[in-house]
Coordinates of C-alpha atoms in Angstrom, one line a residue:
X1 CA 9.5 -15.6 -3.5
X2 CA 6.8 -13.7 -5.5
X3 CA 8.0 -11.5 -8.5
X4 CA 6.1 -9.3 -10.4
X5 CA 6.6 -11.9 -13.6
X6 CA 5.2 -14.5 -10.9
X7 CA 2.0 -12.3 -10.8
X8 CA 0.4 -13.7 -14.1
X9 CA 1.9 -17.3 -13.6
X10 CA -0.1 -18.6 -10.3
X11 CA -3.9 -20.1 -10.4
X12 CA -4.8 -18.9 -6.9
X13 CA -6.4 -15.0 -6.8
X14 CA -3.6 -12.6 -5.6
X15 CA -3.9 -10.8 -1.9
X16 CA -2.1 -7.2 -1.6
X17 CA -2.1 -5.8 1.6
X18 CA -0.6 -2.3 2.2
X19 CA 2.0 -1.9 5.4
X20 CA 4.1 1.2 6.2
X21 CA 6.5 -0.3 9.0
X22 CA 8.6 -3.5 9.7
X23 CA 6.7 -5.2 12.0
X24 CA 3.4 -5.2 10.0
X25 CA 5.0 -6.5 6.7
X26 CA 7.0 -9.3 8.9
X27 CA 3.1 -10.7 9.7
X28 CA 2.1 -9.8 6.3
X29 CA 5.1 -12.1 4.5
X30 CA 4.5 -14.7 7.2
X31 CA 0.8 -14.8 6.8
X32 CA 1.6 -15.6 2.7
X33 CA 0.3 -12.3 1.4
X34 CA 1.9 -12.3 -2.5
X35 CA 2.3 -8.3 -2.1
X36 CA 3.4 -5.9 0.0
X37 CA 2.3 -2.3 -1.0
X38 CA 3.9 0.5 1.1
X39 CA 1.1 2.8 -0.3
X40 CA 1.1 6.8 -0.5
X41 CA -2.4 5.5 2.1
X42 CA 0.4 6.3 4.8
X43 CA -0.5 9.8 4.6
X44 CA -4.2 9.1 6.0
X45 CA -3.1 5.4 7.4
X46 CA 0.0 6.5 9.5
X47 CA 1.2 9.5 9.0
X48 CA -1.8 12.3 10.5
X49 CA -2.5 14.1 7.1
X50 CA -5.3 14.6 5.9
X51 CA -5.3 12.9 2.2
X52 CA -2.1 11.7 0.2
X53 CA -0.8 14.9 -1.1
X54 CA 1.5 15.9 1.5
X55 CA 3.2 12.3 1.3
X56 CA 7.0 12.8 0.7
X57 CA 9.4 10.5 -1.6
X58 CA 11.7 10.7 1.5
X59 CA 8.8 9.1 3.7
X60 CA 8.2 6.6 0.9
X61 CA 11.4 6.3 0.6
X62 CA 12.2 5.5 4.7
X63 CA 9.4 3.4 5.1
X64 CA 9.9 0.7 1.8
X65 CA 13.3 0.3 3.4
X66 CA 11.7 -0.8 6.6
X67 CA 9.0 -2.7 4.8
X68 CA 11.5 -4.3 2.5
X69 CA 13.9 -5.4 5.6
X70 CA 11.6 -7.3 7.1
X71 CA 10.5 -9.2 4.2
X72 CA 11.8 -12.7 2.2
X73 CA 8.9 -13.7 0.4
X74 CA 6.4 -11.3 -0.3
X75 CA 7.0 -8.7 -3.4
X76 CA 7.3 -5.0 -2.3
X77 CA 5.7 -2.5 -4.1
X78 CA 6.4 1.1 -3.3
X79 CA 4.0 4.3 -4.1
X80 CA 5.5 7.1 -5.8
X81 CA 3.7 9.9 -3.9
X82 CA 2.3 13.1 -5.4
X83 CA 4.8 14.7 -7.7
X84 CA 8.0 12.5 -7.3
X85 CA 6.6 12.1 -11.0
X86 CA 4.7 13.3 -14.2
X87 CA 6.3 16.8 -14.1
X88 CA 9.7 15.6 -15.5
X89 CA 10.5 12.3 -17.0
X90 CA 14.5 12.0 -16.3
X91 CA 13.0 12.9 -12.3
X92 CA 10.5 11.1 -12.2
X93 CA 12.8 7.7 -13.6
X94 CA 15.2 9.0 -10.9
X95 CA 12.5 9.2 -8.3
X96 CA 11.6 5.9 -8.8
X97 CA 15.1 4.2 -9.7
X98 CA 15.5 5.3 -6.0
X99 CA 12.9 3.6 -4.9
X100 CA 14.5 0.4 -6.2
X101 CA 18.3 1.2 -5.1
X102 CA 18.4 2.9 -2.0
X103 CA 14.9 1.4 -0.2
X104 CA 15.0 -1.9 -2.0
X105 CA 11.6 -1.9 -3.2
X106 CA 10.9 -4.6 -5.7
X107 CA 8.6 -2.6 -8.2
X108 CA 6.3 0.9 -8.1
X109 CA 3.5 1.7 -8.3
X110 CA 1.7 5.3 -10.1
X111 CA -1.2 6.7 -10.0
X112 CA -1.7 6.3 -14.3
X113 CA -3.1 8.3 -16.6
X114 CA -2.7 9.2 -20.4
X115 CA 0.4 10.8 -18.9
X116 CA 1.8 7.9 -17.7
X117 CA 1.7 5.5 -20.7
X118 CA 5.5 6.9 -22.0
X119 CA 6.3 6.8 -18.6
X120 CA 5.9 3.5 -17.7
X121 CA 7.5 2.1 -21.4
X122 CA 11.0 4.3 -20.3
X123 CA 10.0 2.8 -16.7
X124 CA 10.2 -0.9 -18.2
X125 CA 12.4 -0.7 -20.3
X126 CA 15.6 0.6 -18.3
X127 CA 14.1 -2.2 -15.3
X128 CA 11.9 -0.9 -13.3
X129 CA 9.0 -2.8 -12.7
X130 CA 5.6 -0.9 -13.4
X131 CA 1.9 -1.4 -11.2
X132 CA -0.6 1.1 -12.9
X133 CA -3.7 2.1 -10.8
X134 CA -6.3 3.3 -12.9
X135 CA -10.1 4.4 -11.6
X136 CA -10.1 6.4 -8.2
X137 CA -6.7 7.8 -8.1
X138 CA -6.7 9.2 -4.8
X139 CA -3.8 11.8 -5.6
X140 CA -6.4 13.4 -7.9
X141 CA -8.8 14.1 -5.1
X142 CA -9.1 17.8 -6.1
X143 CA -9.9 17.1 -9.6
X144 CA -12.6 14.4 -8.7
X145 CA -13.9 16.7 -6.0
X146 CA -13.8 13.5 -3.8
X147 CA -13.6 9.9 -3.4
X148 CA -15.8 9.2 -5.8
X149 CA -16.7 5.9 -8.1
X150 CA -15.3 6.2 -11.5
X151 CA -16.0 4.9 -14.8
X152 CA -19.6 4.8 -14.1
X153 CA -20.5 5.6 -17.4
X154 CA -19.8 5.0 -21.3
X155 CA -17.5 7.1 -22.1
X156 CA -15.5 7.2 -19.0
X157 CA -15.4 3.2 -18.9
X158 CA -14.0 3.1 -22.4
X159 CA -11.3 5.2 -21.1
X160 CA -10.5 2.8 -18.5
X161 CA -10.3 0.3 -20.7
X162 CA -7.8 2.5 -23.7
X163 CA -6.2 3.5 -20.9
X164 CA -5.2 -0.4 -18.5
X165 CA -5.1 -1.6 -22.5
X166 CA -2.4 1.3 -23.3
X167 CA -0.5 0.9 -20.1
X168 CA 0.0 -3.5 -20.6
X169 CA 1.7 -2.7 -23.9
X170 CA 4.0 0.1 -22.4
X171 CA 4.8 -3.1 -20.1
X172 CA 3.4 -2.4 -16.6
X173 CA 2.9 -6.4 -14.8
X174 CA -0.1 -5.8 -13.1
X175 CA -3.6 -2.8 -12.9
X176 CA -5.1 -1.9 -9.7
X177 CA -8.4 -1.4 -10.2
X178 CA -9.9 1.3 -7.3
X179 CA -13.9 1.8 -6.8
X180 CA -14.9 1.2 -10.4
X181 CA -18.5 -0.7 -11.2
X182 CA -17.9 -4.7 -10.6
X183 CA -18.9 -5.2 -14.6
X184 CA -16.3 -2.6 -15.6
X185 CA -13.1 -4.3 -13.9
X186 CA -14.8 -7.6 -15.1
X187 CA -14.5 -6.5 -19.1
X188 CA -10.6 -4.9 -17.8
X189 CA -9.7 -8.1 -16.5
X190 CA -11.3 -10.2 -19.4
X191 CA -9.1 -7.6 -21.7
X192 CA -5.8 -7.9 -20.3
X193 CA -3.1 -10.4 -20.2
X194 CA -1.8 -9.0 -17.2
X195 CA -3.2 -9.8 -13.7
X196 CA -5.9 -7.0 -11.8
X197 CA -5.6 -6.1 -8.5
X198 CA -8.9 -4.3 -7.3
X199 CA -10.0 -2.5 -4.5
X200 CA -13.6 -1.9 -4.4
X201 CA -13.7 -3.3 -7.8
X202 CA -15.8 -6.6 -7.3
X203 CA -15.0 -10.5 -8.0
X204 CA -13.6 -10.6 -11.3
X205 CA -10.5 -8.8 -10.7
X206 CA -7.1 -11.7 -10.5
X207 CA -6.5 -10.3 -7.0
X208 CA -7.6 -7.8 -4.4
X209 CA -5.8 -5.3 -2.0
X210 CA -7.0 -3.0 1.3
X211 CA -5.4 -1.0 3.4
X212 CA -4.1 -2.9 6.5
X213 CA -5.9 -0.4 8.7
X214 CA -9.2 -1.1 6.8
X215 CA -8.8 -5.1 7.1
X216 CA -7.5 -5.6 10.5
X217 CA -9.5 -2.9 12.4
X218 CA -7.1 -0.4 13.1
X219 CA -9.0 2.7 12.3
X220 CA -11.9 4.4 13.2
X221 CA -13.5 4.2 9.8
X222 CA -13.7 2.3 6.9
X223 CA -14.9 2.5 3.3
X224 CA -17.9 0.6 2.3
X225 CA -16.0 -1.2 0.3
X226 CA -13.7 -2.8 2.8
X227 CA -14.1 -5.7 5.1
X228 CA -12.7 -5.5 8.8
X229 CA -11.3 -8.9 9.5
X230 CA -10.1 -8.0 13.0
X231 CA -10.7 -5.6 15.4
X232 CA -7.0 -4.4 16.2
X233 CA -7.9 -1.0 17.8
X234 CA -10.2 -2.8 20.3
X235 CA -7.7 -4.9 21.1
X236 CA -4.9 -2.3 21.9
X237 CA -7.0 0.1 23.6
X238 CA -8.0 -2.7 25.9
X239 CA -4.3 -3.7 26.5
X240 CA -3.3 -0.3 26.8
X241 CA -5.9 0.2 29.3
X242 CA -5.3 -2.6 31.2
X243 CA -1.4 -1.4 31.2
X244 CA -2.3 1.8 33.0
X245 CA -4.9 0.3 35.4
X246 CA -1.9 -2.3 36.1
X247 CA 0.8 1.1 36.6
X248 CA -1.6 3.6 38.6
X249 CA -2.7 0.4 41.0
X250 CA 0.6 -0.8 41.5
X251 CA 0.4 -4.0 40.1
X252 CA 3.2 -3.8 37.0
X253 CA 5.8 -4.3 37.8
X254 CA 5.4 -7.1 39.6
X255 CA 8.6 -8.9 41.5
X256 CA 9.0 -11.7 38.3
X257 CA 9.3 -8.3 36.3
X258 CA 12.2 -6.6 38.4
X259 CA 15.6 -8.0 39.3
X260 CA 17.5 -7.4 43.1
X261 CA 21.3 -7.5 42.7
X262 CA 22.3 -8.4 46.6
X263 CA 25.8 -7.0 46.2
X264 CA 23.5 -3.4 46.0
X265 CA 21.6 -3.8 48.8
X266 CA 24.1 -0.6 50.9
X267 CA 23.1 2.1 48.3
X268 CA 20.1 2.9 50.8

């Protein structure tokens, strides 16, 4: 079973996938992925919205606890959505000790800033485990006026670094590192003891992550950054296709598909 003190002990690169329902993380934990995210992504991925923002802790919440039932191996880490923290620190500990308790998550995971540092060392230190996610945080969107690449310059790299340097002292066990220049999450990586996780990051980062509709071809689009390893969607609309060709022609269900009970045969 993978822990989040496992993280920093294996040799291999670390594969994150994000999944949002039982069945997916059942494949996921049997395909060997070391971590399970059930991502705030749900929002765009699952749920209809738009963005993140309108993600609820009670949707978080509902879906760890389907993620987290159909897993043995893999560790789950659950999103805290868009202000389930950072406004109040007893709420936001609550918000996440929920996360924990009620869905069984293993760890979070929050969108960090220099907000976040204190945060995360009360986090840790009353036991909950702590992923920071530094870069594009996408629950910023407004601020960054998009889904843009950060820390493409000087000043803003440093940050970066202060900031994944400032968050491994306050204890967090691992940094995912979103659409930041390969060299940058190179010189993170090189900096930390604890392992990166990146997402359009490059190489040099201890492990990568995407969001399952990104890798296995589920959606419609995909950010350069991704790779689709599949193509899912193709694959269902075909066999949903083929289902209603099979209905309207008559052919489904066939007679190995229906059962005759003899003892019934006066009802007409």
């Amino acid at each position: 079973m993978t822990t989040a003190r496992g993280l920093r002990e294996g040799d291999e690169p670390i594969t994150m996938l994000t999944a949002y329902d039982a069945p997916t993380a059942a494949i996921l934990d049997e395909a060997g992925i070391d971590v399970i995210l059930v991502g705030d992504s749900m929002g765009n991925a699952a749920l209809g919205y738009d963005s993140t923002l309108p993600v609820t802790m009670a949707e978080v919440e509902s879906r760890t606890a389907a993620v987290a039932r159909a897993t043995e191996d893999a560790l789950v880490v659950a999103d805290m959505p868009f202000l389930s923290f950072g406004v109040d620190e007893a709420e936001s500990v609550r918000n996440a000790g929920r996360l924990l308790k009620e869905a069984n998550a293993d760890a979070v995971k929050i969108e960090s800033g220099p907000h976040t540092v204190e945060m995360t060392r009360r986090m840790t230190d009353i036991g909950i485990p702590v992923m920071a996610h530094l870069g594009l945080t996408p629950q910023h969107v407004n601020r960054l006026g998009g889904y843009t690449r950060q820390g493409t310059d000087q000043d803003a790299a440093e940050e970066i670094i202060d900031l994944a340097g400032a968050h491994a002292e306050a204890g967090a066990f691992a940094l995912v590192l979103e659409h930041v220049p390969a060299n940058l999450a190179g010189a993170v990586t090189e900096a930390l003891e604890i392992p990166t996780i990146g997402i359009g990051a490059g190489p040099d980062c201890d492990g990568q992550v995407l969001v399952i509709n990104d890798a296995v071809g589920l959606g419609e689009w995909s950010p350069p950054f991704s790779r689709q390893f599949g193509d899912v969607r193709g694959e269902m609309l075909d066999a949903v296709e083929a289902y209603k060709e099979a209905v309207t022609d008559g052919e489904f269900p066939a007679e190995e598909h229906s059962h005759v009970e003899s003892a019934l045969d006066d009802l007409y």
